[in-house]
Amino acid sequence: MINNQIYRQGFVLRVNPFLKHLAQAHFLTQPMAQFTGLRLSAVDQGRETGVNVAGVGARDPDVVLERSFPSPFGFLKATLSCEQIPRSAGRKTLNIMLIFLAVIVLMGLFAIYQSTRSIFELSERRSEFVSSVTHELKTPLTNIRMYIEMLEQGIARTAEREQEYYRILDSEGARLSRLINNVLELSKLEQKQRHIDLQPGNFEDVIREVQTVMAEKIKQEGYVLTAETRIVGPFRYDREVMLQVLINLIENSMKFGKSAPRREIGIRTRQAKDGVKISVSDTGPGIPRQDLKKVFEDFYRVENSLTRTTRGTGIGLALVKKFVRLMGGSVAAANNEGPGCTITITLPGQS
Ligand SMILES: Nc1ncnc2c1ncn2[C@@H]1O[C@H](COP(=O)(O)OP(=O)(O)OP(=O)(O)O)[C@@H](O)[C@H]1O
Ligand SMILES: [Mg+2]
């Protein structure tokens, strides 16, 4: 290179105009020229001359790219620099899409985690259920055998004692048959073999029948069962199913409310906008807030001293929910303002 001119293969190249031309023709028209700087130079025998700068110069560049060229432009060197790539509208959209994608991926992962967890929980609960049903079947059977033997051997010396043994036999037998009935109903429902017969009827009759069926046990346990029935519009239900539902709810109230100072259970019916509401409330310990929904799951029993000291398999409320759904309604549990809880069933009214 002599006097800023390069002599190659019979051509004379004036360095500065040549570099300027290169920059203008090939760089300044590029969108990247708005935020990058280009330094073109000609290098000859280690000496760098004819420096040219185009685009936006970067004083403290974050990114620097250097490039040399193949023959016959081996003497050329280009250095591209930029401080920061500016945020463009497209980049903003891309970022939003990335966030959106990340949220979808996270939601997917969470759903997978939840379903795996519930599968594990359900299988754990199923095996707990099998062992508790076995236990629940064995206990009344052992009691029945024991009391029959005692009666046979004449251990009950007085007539009152004998009556007492018969009463225990009766209640253990009833418990056994209710448990077997619940298990059978659950399996029929699972296999979709349970058909229901929805009929309009006088619901007060159903309540009266429940009161009669439960009267003896309620009296023995020292409870008071009251019924408050307001006039409700016509609605359809399966009589047998409603009896089972109410008996399960009353049994729960009696089973879990033994240590309550007041032993009161109330059945109420009333008309609401979304249908007919039938509720069973008690004055017992209530249900922990976080379990109000879970108690309707199959085999679910609240983890507390109450369930450790009472017998049960966790199918009563699961059955209630399945039955109510079959009748086209819904069921929910809530704690009372005072002591106890209320289970409310809503059945569609007939227009
Ligand atoms: N009236 C109530 N008061 C307090 N806790 C209740 C009441 N009813 C239900 N629960 C809670 O909800 C759980 C589920 O009730 P559910 O009737 O399904 O099972 P269970 O009564 O324990 O067993 P099963 O009904 O099969 O004999 C109970 O274990 C208990 O922890
Ligand atoms: Mg129960």
Coordinates of C-alpha atoms and ligand atoms in Angstrom, one line a residue:
M1 CA 0.0 0.0 0.0
I2 CA 1.5 3.3 -1.0
N3 CA -0.2 6.6 -0.3
N4 CA -3.4 5.0 0.8
Q5 CA -3.6 3.2 -2.5
I6 CA -3.3 -0.5 -3.1
Y7 CA -1.8 -2.1 -6.2
R8 CA -3.2 -5.5 -7.0
Q9 CA -3.1 -7.5 -10.2
G10 CA -2.7 -4.4 -12.4
F11 CA -5.5 -2.4 -10.5
V12 CA -5.0 0.6 -8.4
L13 CA -7.4 0.8 -5.4
R14 CA -7.9 4.0 -3.5
V15 CA -8.5 2.7 0.0
N16 CA -10.7 5.4 1.6
P17 CA -13.2 5.8 -1.3
F18 CA -13.2 2.0 -1.7
L19 CA -14.1 1.4 2.0
K20 CA -16.7 4.2 2.0
H21 CA -18.3 2.7 -1.1
L22 CA -18.3 -0.7 0.6
A23 CA -19.9 0.7 3.8
Q24 CA -22.5 2.7 2.0
A25 CA -23.5 0.0 -0.6
H26 CA -23.5 -3.0 1.7
F27 CA -23.9 -1.8 5.3
L28 CA -25.8 1.4 5.7
T29 CA -28.9 -0.1 4.0
Q30 CA -29.1 -2.9 6.5
P31 CA -31.5 -2.5 9.5
M32 CA -28.7 -3.5 11.8
A33 CA -26.8 -0.3 10.9
Q34 CA -29.2 1.6 13.2
F35 CA -27.8 0.1 16.3
T36 CA -24.3 -1.2 15.3
G37 CA -21.1 0.3 14.2
L38 CA -18.8 -0.9 11.4
R39 CA -15.1 -0.3 11.3
L40 CA -13.6 -1.3 7.9
S41 CA -9.8 -1.2 7.5
A42 CA -7.2 -2.2 5.1
V43 CA -4.2 -4.1 6.5
D44 CA -0.9 -4.2 4.7
Q45 CA 2.2 -5.8 6.1
G46 CA 0.8 -5.5 9.7
R47 CA -0.1 -1.8 9.2
E48 CA -3.7 -0.9 9.5
T49 CA -4.8 2.1 7.4
G50 CA -7.7 3.7 5.8
V51 CA -10.1 3.3 8.7
N52 CA -13.7 4.0 8.0
V53 CA -16.6 4.0 10.5
A54 CA -20.3 3.6 9.5
G55 CA -23.5 3.1 11.3
V56 CA -23.9 3.9 15.1
G57 CA -20.5 3.9 16.8
A58 CA -20.4 2.0 20.1
R59 CA -18.2 3.6 22.7
D60 CA -18.3 0.7 25.2
P61 CA -19.5 -2.2 23.0
D62 CA -21.0 -5.3 24.5
V63 CA -20.7 -7.3 21.4
V64 CA -17.7 -7.2 19.0
L65 CA -17.4 -9.3 15.9
E66 CA -14.3 -9.3 13.7
R67 CA -14.0 -10.7 10.3
S68 CA -11.3 -11.0 7.6
F69 CA -12.0 -11.9 4.0
P70 CA -10.6 -14.4 1.5
S71 CA -8.4 -13.6 -1.4
P72 CA -8.3 -11.2 -3.3
F73 CA -9.7 -9.2 -0.4
G74 CA -7.4 -10.6 2.3
F75 CA -6.2 -7.1 3.1
L76 CA -9.7 -6.1 4.3
K77 CA -10.8 -6.4 8.0
A78 CA -14.3 -5.6 9.3
T79 CA -15.2 -5.1 13.0
L80 CA -18.8 -4.9 13.9
S81 CA -19.7 -3.6 17.3
C82 CA -22.9 -2.8 19.3
E83 CA -23.8 -1.8 22.8
Q84 CA -27.1 -3.4 23.2
I85 CA -29.6 -4.8 20.7
P86 CA -32.6 -2.4 21.0
R87 CA -36.0 -3.8 22.1
S88 CA -38.2 -4.0 19.1
A89 CA -42.0 -4.6 19.0
G90 CA -41.2 -8.1 17.6
R91 CA -39.0 -8.8 20.6
K92 CA -41.7 -7.7 22.9
T93 CA -44.2 -10.1 21.2
L94 CA -41.6 -12.9 21.4
N95 CA -41.1 -12.3 25.1
I96 CA -44.8 -12.4 25.7
M97 CA -45.0 -15.6 23.7
L98 CA -42.1 -17.1 25.7
I99 CA -43.8 -16.2 29.0
F100 CA -47.1 -17.6 27.7
L101 CA -45.3 -20.8 26.6
A102 CA -43.6 -21.1 30.0
V103 CA -46.9 -20.7 31.8
I104 CA -48.5 -23.4 29.6
V105 CA -45.5 -25.7 30.2
L106 CA -45.7 -25.0 34.0
M107 CA -49.5 -25.6 34.0
G108 CA -48.9 -28.9 32.1
L109 CA -46.3 -30.0 34.6
F110 CA -48.5 -29.0 37.5
A111 CA -51.5 -31.0 36.0
I112 CA -49.2 -34.1 35.5
Y113 CA -47.9 -33.7 39.1
Q114 CA -51.5 -33.4 40.4
S115 CA -52.8 -36.4 38.6
T116 CA -49.9 -38.6 39.5
R117 CA -50.3 -37.5 43.1
S118 CA -54.0 -38.2 43.2
I119 CA -53.4 -41.6 41.6
F120 CA -50.9 -42.4 44.3
E121 CA -53.2 -41.0 47.0
L122 CA -56.2 -43.0 45.7
S123 CA -54.3 -46.3 45.5
E124 CA -53.0 -45.6 49.0
R125 CA -56.5 -44.9 50.2
R126 CA -57.8 -48.0 48.4
S127 CA -55.5 -50.2 50.3
E128 CA -56.3 -48.4 53.6
F129 CA -60.0 -48.9 52.7
V130 CA -59.5 -52.7 52.1
S131 CA -57.9 -53.1 55.5
S132 CA -60.5 -50.9 57.3
V133 CA -63.4 -52.7 55.7
T134 CA -61.9 -56.0 56.8
H135 CA -61.5 -54.6 60.2
E136 CA -65.0 -53.1 60.2
L137 CA -66.5 -56.5 59.1
K138 CA -64.5 -58.5 61.7
T139 CA -65.3 -56.3 64.7
P140 CA -69.1 -56.6 64.6
L141 CA -68.9 -60.3 63.6
T142 CA -66.6 -61.0 66.6
N143 CA -69.0 -59.1 68.9
I144 CA -72.1 -61.0 67.5
R145 CA -70.4 -64.3 68.1
M146 CA -69.3 -63.4 71.6
Y147 CA -72.8 -62.2 72.7
I148 CA -74.5 -65.2 71.1
E149 CA -72.1 -67.5 73.0
M150 CA -72.7 -65.6 76.2
L151 CA -76.5 -65.9 75.8
E152 CA -76.2 -69.6 75.0
Q153 CA -74.1 -70.2 78.1
G154 CA -76.6 -68.3 80.2
I155 CA -74.0 -65.7 81.3
A156 CA -76.6 -63.0 81.3
R157 CA -78.3 -63.9 84.6
T158 CA -80.9 -61.2 84.7
A159 CA -83.6 -60.5 82.1
E160 CA -82.3 -56.9 81.8
R161 CA -78.8 -58.1 81.1
E162 CA -80.2 -60.5 78.5
Q163 CA -82.2 -57.6 76.9
E164 CA -79.0 -55.6 76.8
Y165 CA -77.1 -58.4 75.0
Y166 CA -80.0 -58.7 72.4
R167 CA -79.8 -54.9 71.9
I168 CA -76.1 -55.1 71.3
L169 CA -76.6 -58.0 68.9
D170 CA -79.2 -56.0 67.0
S171 CA -77.1 -52.8 66.7
E172 CA -74.0 -54.8 65.6
G173 CA -76.0 -56.7 63.1
A174 CA -77.5 -53.4 61.8
R175 CA -74.0 -51.9 61.5
L176 CA -72.8 -54.9 59.6
S177 CA -75.6 -54.8 57.2
R178 CA -75.2 -51.0 56.6
L179 CA -71.5 -51.4 55.9
I180 CA -72.1 -54.3 53.5
N181 CA -74.9 -52.2 51.9
N182 CA -72.6 -49.2 51.5
V183 CA -69.8 -51.3 49.9
L184 CA -72.3 -52.9 47.5
E185 CA -73.8 -49.6 46.5
L186 CA -70.4 -48.1 45.9
S187 CA -69.3 -51.0 43.7
K188 CA -72.6 -50.8 41.7
L189 CA -72.2 -47.1 41.2
E190 CA -68.6 -47.6 40.0
Q191 CA -69.7 -50.2 37.5
K192 CA -72.5 -47.9 36.5
Q193 CA -75.1 -50.6 37.4
R194 CA -77.0 -48.5 39.8
H195 CA -80.2 -47.2 38.3
I196 CA -82.3 -44.7 40.1
D197 CA -86.0 -44.0 39.9
L198 CA -86.8 -40.3 40.1
Q199 CA -90.3 -39.7 41.2
P200 CA -92.0 -36.6 42.7
G201 CA -93.4 -37.3 46.2
N202 CA -94.0 -36.0 49.6
F203 CA -90.6 -35.5 51.1
E204 CA -92.0 -35.2 54.6
D205 CA -92.8 -39.0 54.4
V206 CA -89.1 -39.7 53.7
I207 CA -88.1 -37.7 56.7
R208 CA -90.6 -39.4 58.9
E209 CA -89.3 -42.8 57.7
V210 CA -85.8 -41.8 58.5
Q211 CA -86.9 -40.6 62.0
T212 CA -88.6 -44.0 62.5
V213 CA -85.6 -46.1 61.3
M214 CA -83.1 -44.1 63.4
A215 CA -85.4 -43.5 66.4
E216 CA -84.0 -46.3 68.6
K217 CA -80.3 -45.5 67.9
I218 CA -80.9 -41.8 68.4
K219 CA -82.6 -42.4 71.7
Q220 CA -79.8 -44.8 72.9
E221 CA -77.1 -42.3 72.1
G222 CA -79.0 -39.4 73.7
Y223 CA -79.5 -37.3 70.6
V224 CA -82.4 -35.1 69.6
L225 CA -83.4 -35.2 65.9
T226 CA -85.6 -32.4 64.8
A227 CA -87.1 -31.8 61.4
E228 CA -88.1 -28.4 60.0
T229 CA -89.7 -28.6 56.6
R230 CA -90.8 -25.5 54.8
I231 CA -93.1 -25.8 51.8
V232 CA -91.0 -26.6 48.8
G233 CA -92.0 -26.8 45.1
P234 CA -92.3 -30.2 43.5
F235 CA -89.0 -32.0 42.9
R236 CA -88.0 -35.5 41.9
Y237 CA -85.9 -37.9 43.9
D238 CA -85.3 -41.7 44.4
R239 CA -86.9 -42.5 47.7
E240 CA -84.6 -45.4 48.6
V241 CA -81.6 -43.4 47.7
M242 CA -82.7 -40.4 49.8
L243 CA -83.3 -42.6 52.8
Q244 CA -79.7 -44.0 52.4
V245 CA -78.3 -40.5 52.0
L246 CA -80.0 -39.1 55.1
I247 CA -79.2 -42.1 57.2
N248 CA -75.5 -41.8 56.2
L249 CA -75.5 -38.1 57.2
I250 CA -77.3 -38.6 60.5
E251 CA -75.0 -41.5 61.4
N252 CA -72.0 -39.3 60.8
S253 CA -73.4 -36.6 63.0
M254 CA -74.0 -39.1 65.8
K255 CA -70.6 -40.8 65.3
F256 CA -68.5 -37.7 65.3
G257 CA -70.4 -35.6 67.7
K258 CA -70.3 -37.8 70.8
S259 CA -68.2 -35.4 72.9
A260 CA -70.3 -32.4 72.0
P261 CA -72.1 -30.7 75.0
R262 CA -75.4 -30.6 73.0
R263 CA -76.4 -33.6 71.0
E264 CA -78.7 -32.1 68.4
I265 CA -79.3 -33.0 64.8
G266 CA -81.6 -31.1 62.5
I267 CA -83.0 -31.9 59.1
R268 CA -84.3 -28.9 57.1
T269 CA -85.9 -28.5 53.7
R270 CA -86.3 -25.2 52.0
Q271 CA -86.9 -23.7 48.5
A272 CA -84.0 -21.8 46.9
K273 CA -83.5 -20.2 43.5
D274 CA -81.3 -23.1 42.3
G275 CA -83.6 -25.8 43.6
V276 CA -84.7 -27.6 46.7
K277 CA -82.3 -27.6 49.6
I278 CA -82.2 -30.5 52.1
S279 CA -79.7 -30.1 54.9
V280 CA -78.5 -32.1 57.9
S281 CA -76.8 -30.1 60.6
D282 CA -75.3 -31.0 63.9
T283 CA -73.6 -29.5 66.9
G284 CA -70.5 -31.6 66.8
P285 CA -66.8 -30.7 66.2
G286 CA -67.3 -29.7 62.5
I287 CA -65.0 -30.5 59.6
P288 CA -61.6 -28.8 59.2
R289 CA -61.8 -26.1 56.6
Q290 CA -59.3 -27.6 54.3
D291 CA -61.2 -30.9 54.3
L292 CA -64.7 -29.6 53.5
K293 CA -64.4 -30.7 49.9
K294 CA -62.2 -33.7 50.4
V295 CA -64.6 -35.5 52.7
F296 CA -66.7 -36.4 49.6
E297 CA -63.8 -38.3 47.9
D298 CA -63.8 -42.1 48.0
F299 CA -62.3 -43.5 51.2
Y300 CA -61.3 -40.1 52.6
R301 CA -61.3 -39.7 56.3
V302 CA -60.0 -36.6 58.0
E303 CA -56.6 -37.1 59.6
N304 CA -57.4 -36.3 63.3
S305 CA -58.0 -37.9 66.6
L306 CA -61.7 -38.0 65.9
T307 CA -61.3 -40.5 63.0
R308 CA -58.7 -42.5 64.9
T309 CA -61.2 -43.1 67.8
T310 CA -64.2 -43.8 65.6
R311 CA -64.9 -46.6 63.1
G312 CA -65.5 -46.0 59.5
T313 CA -64.3 -46.6 55.9
G314 CA -64.7 -43.2 54.3
I315 CA -67.4 -44.2 51.9
G316 CA -70.5 -42.7 53.5
L317 CA -70.1 -39.2 52.1
A318 CA -68.6 -40.4 48.8
L319 CA -71.8 -42.4 48.3
V320 CA -73.9 -39.4 49.2
K321 CA -72.2 -37.3 46.6
K322 CA -72.5 -40.0 43.9
F323 CA -76.2 -40.5 44.6
V324 CA -77.0 -36.8 44.7
R325 CA -75.2 -36.4 41.3
L326 CA -77.1 -39.3 39.9
M327 CA -80.3 -37.4 40.9
G328 CA -79.0 -34.3 39.0
G329 CA -78.1 -32.4 42.2
S330 CA -75.1 -31.3 44.2
V331 CA -73.9 -31.5 47.8
A332 CA -71.6 -29.3 49.9
A333 CA -70.3 -29.3 53.5
A334 CA -70.0 -26.1 55.5
N335 CA -69.2 -25.4 59.2
N336 CA -71.9 -23.7 61.2
E337 CA -71.4 -20.3 62.8
G338 CA -71.8 -22.0 66.2
P339 CA -70.5 -25.6 66.8
G340 CA -71.0 -28.3 64.2
C341 CA -71.4 -28.6 60.5
T342 CA -74.1 -28.7 57.9
I343 CA -74.3 -30.9 54.8
T344 CA -76.6 -29.4 52.2
I345 CA -78.0 -31.2 49.2
T346 CA -79.5 -29.2 46.3
L347 CA -81.9 -31.0 44.0
P348 CA -83.3 -29.4 40.9
G349 CA -86.9 -28.2 41.3
Q350 CA -89.6 -29.2 38.8
S351 CA -91.1 -26.4 36.8
Ligands
LIG1 N1 -70.9 -34.6 60.9 C1 -69.6 -34.6 60.9 N2 -68.8 -34.0 61.8 C2 -67.5 -34.0 61.8 N3 -66.7 -34.7 60.8 C3 -67.4 -35.3 59.8 C4 -68.9 -35.3 59.8 N4 -69.3 -36.0 58.7 C5 -68.1 -36.5 58.1 N5 -67.0 -36.1 58.8 C6 -65.6 -36.3 58.4 O1 -65.6 -36.7 57.0 C7 -65.0 -38.0 56.9 C8 -65.7 -38.8 55.7 O2 -67.0 -39.1 56.1 P1 -67.6 -40.5 55.6 O3 -69.0 -40.6 56.0 O4 -67.4 -40.6 54.1 O5 -66.7 -41.6 56.3 P2 -66.8 -42.3 57.7 O6 -68.0 -41.9 58.4 O7 -65.5 -42.1 58.4 O8 -66.8 -43.8 57.3 P3 -68.2 -44.6 56.8 O9 -69.2 -43.6 56.4 O10 -67.7 -45.4 55.6 O11 -68.6 -45.5 57.9 C9 -65.2 -38.6 58.2 O12 -64.2 -39.6 58.4 C10 -65.0 -37.4 59.2 O13 -63.6 -37.2 59.3
MG2 MG -69.9 -42.0 57.4

